[in-house]
Structures are given as structure tokens and as C-alpha cells.
N, C-alpha and C. Protein backbone atom coordinates (compact mmCIF):
# COMPACT_ATOMS: atom_id res chain seq x y z
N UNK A 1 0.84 -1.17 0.00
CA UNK A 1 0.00 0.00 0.00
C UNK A 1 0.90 1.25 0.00
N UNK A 2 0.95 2.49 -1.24
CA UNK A 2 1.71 3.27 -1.18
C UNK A 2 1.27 4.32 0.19
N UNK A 3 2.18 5.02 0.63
CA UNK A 3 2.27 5.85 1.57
C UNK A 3 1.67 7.37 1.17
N UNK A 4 0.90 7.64 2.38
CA UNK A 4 0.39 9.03 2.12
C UNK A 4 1.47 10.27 2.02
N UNK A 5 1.16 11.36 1.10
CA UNK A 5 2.59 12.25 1.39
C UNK A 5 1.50 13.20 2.61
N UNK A 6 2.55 13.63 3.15
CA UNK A 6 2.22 14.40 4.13
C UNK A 6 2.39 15.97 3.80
N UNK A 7 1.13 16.78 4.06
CA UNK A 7 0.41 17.96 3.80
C UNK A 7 1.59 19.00 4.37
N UNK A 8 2.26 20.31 3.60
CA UNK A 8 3.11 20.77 3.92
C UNK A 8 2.18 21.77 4.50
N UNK A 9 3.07 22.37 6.00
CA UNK A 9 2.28 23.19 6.63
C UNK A 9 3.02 24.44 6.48
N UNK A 10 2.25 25.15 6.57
CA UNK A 10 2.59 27.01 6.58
C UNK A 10 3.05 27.54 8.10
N UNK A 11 4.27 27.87 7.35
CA UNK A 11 5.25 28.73 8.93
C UNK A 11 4.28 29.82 9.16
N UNK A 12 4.15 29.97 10.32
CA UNK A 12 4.03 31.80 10.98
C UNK A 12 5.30 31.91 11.61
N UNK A 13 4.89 33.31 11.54
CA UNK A 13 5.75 33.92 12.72
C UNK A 13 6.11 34.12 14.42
N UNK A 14 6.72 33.99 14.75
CA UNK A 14 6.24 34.57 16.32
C UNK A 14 6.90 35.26 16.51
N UNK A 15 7.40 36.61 15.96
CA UNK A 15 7.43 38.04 16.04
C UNK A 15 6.45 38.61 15.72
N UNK A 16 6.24 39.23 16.13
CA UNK A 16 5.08 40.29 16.53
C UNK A 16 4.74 41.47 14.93
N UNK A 17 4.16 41.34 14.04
CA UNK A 17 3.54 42.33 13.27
C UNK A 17 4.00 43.56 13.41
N UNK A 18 4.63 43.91 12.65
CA UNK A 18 5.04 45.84 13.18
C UNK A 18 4.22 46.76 11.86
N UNK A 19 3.82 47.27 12.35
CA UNK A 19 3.23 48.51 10.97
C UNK A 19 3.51 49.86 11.21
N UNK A 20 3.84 50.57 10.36
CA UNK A 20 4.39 52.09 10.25
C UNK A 20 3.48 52.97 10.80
N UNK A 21 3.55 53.40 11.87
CA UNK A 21 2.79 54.86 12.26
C UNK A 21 3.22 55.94 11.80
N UNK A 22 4.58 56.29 11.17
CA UNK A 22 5.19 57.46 10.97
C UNK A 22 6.00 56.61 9.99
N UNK A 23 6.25 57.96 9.15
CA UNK A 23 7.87 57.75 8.32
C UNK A 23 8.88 57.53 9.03
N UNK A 24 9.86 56.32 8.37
CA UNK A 24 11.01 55.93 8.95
C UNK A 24 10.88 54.64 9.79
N UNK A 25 9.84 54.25 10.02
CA UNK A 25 9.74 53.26 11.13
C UNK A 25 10.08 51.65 10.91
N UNK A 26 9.49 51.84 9.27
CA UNK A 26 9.75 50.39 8.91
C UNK A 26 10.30 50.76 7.44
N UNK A 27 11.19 50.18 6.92
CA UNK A 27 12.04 50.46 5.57
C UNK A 27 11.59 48.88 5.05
N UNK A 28 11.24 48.56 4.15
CA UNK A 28 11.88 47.20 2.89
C UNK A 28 12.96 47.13 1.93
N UNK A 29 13.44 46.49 2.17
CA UNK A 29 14.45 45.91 0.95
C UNK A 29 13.73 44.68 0.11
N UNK A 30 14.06 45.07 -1.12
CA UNK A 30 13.21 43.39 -1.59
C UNK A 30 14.59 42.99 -2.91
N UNK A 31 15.01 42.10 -2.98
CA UNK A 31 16.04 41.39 -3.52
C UNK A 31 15.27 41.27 -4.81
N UNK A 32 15.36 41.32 -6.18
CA UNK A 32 14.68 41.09 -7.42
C UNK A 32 16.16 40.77 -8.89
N UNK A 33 16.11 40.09 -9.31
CA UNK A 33 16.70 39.79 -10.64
C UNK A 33 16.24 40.17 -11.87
N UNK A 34 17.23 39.83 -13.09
CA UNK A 34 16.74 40.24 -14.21
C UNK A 34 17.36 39.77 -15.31
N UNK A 35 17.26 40.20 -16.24
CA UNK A 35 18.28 39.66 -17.41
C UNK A 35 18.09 40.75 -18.72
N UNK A 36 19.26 41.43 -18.85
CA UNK A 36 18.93 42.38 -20.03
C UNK A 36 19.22 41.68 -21.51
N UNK A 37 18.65 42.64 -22.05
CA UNK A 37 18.20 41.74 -23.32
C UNK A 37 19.20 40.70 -23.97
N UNK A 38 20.84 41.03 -23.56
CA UNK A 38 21.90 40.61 -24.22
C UNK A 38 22.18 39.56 -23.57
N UNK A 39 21.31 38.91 -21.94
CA UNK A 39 21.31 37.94 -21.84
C UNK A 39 22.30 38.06 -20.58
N UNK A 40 22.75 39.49 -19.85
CA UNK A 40 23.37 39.31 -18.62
C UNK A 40 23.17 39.71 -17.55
N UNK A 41 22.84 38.79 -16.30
CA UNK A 41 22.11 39.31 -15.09
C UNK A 41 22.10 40.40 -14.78
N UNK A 42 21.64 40.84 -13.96
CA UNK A 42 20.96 42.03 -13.44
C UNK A 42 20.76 42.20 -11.88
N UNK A 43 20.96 42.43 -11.21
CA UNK A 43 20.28 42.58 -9.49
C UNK A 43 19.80 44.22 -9.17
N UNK A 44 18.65 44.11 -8.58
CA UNK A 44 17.70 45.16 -8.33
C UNK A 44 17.30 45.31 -6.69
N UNK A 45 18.34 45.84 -6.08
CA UNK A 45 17.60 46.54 -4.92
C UNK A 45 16.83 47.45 -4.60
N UNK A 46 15.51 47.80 -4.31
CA UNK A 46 15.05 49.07 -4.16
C UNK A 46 14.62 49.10 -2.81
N UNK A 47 14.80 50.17 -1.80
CA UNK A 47 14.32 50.35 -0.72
C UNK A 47 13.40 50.87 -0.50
N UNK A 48 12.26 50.65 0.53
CA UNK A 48 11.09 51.66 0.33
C UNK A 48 10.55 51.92 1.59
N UNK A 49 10.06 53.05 2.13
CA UNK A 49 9.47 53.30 3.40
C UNK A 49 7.98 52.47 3.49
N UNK A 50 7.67 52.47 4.23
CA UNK A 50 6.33 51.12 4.26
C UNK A 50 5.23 52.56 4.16
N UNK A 51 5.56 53.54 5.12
CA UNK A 51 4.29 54.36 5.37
C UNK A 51 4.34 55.40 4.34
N UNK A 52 5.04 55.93 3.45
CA UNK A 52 4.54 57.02 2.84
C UNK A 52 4.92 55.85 1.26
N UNK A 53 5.63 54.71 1.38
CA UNK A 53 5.81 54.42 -0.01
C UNK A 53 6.73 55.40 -0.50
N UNK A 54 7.63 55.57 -0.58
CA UNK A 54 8.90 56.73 -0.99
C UNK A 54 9.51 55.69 -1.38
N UNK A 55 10.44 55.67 -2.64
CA UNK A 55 11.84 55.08 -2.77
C UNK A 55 12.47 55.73 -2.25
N UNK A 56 13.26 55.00 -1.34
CA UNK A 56 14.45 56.19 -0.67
C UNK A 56 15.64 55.79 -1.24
N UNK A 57 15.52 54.21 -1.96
CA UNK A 57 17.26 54.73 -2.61
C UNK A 57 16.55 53.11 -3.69
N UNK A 58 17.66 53.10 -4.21
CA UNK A 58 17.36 51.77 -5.66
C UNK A 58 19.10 51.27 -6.05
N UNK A 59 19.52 50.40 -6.11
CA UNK A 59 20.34 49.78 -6.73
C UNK A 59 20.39 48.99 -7.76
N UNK A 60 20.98 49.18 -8.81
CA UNK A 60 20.97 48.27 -10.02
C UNK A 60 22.31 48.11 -10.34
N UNK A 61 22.42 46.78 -10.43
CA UNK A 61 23.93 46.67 -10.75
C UNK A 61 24.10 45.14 -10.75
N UNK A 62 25.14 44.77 -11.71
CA UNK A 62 25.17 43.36 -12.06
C UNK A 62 25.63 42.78 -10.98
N UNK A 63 26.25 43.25 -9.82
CA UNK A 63 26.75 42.34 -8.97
C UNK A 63 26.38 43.24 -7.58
N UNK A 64 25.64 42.58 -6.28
CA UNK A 64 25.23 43.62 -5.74
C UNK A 64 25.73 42.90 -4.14
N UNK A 65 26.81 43.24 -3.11
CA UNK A 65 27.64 42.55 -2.29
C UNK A 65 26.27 43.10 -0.85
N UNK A 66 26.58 42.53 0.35
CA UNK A 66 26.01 42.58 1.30
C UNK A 66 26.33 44.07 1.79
N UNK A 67 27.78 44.15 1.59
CA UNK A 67 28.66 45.62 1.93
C UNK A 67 28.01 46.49 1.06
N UNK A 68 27.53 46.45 -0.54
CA UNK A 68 26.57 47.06 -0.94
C UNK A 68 25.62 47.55 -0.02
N UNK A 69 24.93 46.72 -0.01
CA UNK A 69 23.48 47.31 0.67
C UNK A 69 23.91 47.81 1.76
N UNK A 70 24.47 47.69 3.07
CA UNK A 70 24.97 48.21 4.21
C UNK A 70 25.04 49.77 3.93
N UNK A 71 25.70 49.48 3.09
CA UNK A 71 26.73 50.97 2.58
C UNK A 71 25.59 52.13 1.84
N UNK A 72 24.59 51.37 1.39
CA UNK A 72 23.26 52.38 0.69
C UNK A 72 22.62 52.13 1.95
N UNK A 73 22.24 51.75 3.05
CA UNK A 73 21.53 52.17 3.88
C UNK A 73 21.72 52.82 4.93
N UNK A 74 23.27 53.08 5.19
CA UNK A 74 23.83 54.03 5.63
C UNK A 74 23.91 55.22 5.12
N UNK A 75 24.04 55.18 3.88
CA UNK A 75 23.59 56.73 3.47
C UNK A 75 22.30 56.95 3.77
N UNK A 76 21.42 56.28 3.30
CA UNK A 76 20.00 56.56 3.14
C UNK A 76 19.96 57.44 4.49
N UNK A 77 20.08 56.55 6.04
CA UNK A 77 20.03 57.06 6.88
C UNK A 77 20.95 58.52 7.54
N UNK A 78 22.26 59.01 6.70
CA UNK A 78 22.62 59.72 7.17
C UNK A 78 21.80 60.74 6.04
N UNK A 79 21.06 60.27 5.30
CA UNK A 79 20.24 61.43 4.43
C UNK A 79 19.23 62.05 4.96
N UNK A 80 18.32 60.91 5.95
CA UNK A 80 16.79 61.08 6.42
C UNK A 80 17.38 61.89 7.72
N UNK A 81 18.65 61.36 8.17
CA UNK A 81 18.73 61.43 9.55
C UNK A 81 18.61 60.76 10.33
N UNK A 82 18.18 59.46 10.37
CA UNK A 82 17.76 58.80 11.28
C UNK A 82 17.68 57.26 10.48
N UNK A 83 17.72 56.04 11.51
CA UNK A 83 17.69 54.90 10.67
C UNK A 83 16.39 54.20 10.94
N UNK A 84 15.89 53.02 10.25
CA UNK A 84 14.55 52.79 10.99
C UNK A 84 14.55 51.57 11.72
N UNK A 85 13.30 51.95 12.84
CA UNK A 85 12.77 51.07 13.81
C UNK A 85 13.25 49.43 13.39
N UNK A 86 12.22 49.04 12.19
CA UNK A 86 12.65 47.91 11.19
C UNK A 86 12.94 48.05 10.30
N UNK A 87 13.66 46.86 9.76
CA UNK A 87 14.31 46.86 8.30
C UNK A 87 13.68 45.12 7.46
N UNK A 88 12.71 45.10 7.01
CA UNK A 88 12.37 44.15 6.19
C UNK A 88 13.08 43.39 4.64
């Protein structure tokens, strides 16, 4: 008798939900790829404030290091002034 597969279950979280009351509180990063037409990758960082929706900064560049992003969100923050609460 073949064997049942077993039903994959959905992670939650158990951190706590945070949502933006103000600008600055919660920032996203979202990691995205690409391929230009000639057929050579692409990496797309864009950062974005959760509560007003602002790009506050964007990276494009074929090769994009961890020290990258560090390094654009340190500016970002010595731009706003301030860094945020969370970083998604």
C-alpha cells in the first residue's frame, strides 16, 4: 500500500507584526533579478518606506555585495537622519 505524502504546513511567525505609524519606522528591501536583453544578469535593490511608499534609494547593478546594501543604507540614513525602527 503506497504511503500518504504528508500535507506541507505554513510557517508563521512569532514576532510580533510591526506597521508604520510614521515615516522611517519600517524600511523594505526586496532582492529582485533580471536579465537584459543581451542575456546578462541584473540585481535590483530598491528600498522603500512602508508608510509614505517613498523610494528612498534603488540599486541596479550586475553584482550587488552585502557591503553594498549596508553601505546604501547608511547613506540613506545619514540622508533622512535617522535609521529605521525595522528593516524588512
Amino acid at each position: 500500500m503506497p504511503r500518504r505524502r504528508r500535507r506541507k504546513r505554513r510557517g508563521t511567525s512569532t514576532a510580533p507584526q510591526v506597521s508604520a505609524d510614521a515615516p522611517d519606522q519600517v524600511w523594505a528591501a526586496d532582492f529582485q533579478f533580471d536579465v537584459t536583453t543581451d542575456g546578462r544578469p541584473i540585481k535590483i535593490v530598491p528600498i522603500v518606506d512602508e508608510r509614505t511608499r517613498e523610494c528612498l534609494g534603488d540599486m541596479v547593478e550586475r553584482n550587488i555585495t552585502g557591503d553594498d546594501v549596508i553601505g546604501e543604507l547608511e547613506r540613506i540614513a545619514a540622508d533622512r537622519g535617522t535609521y529605521p525602527v525595522v528593516l524588512r
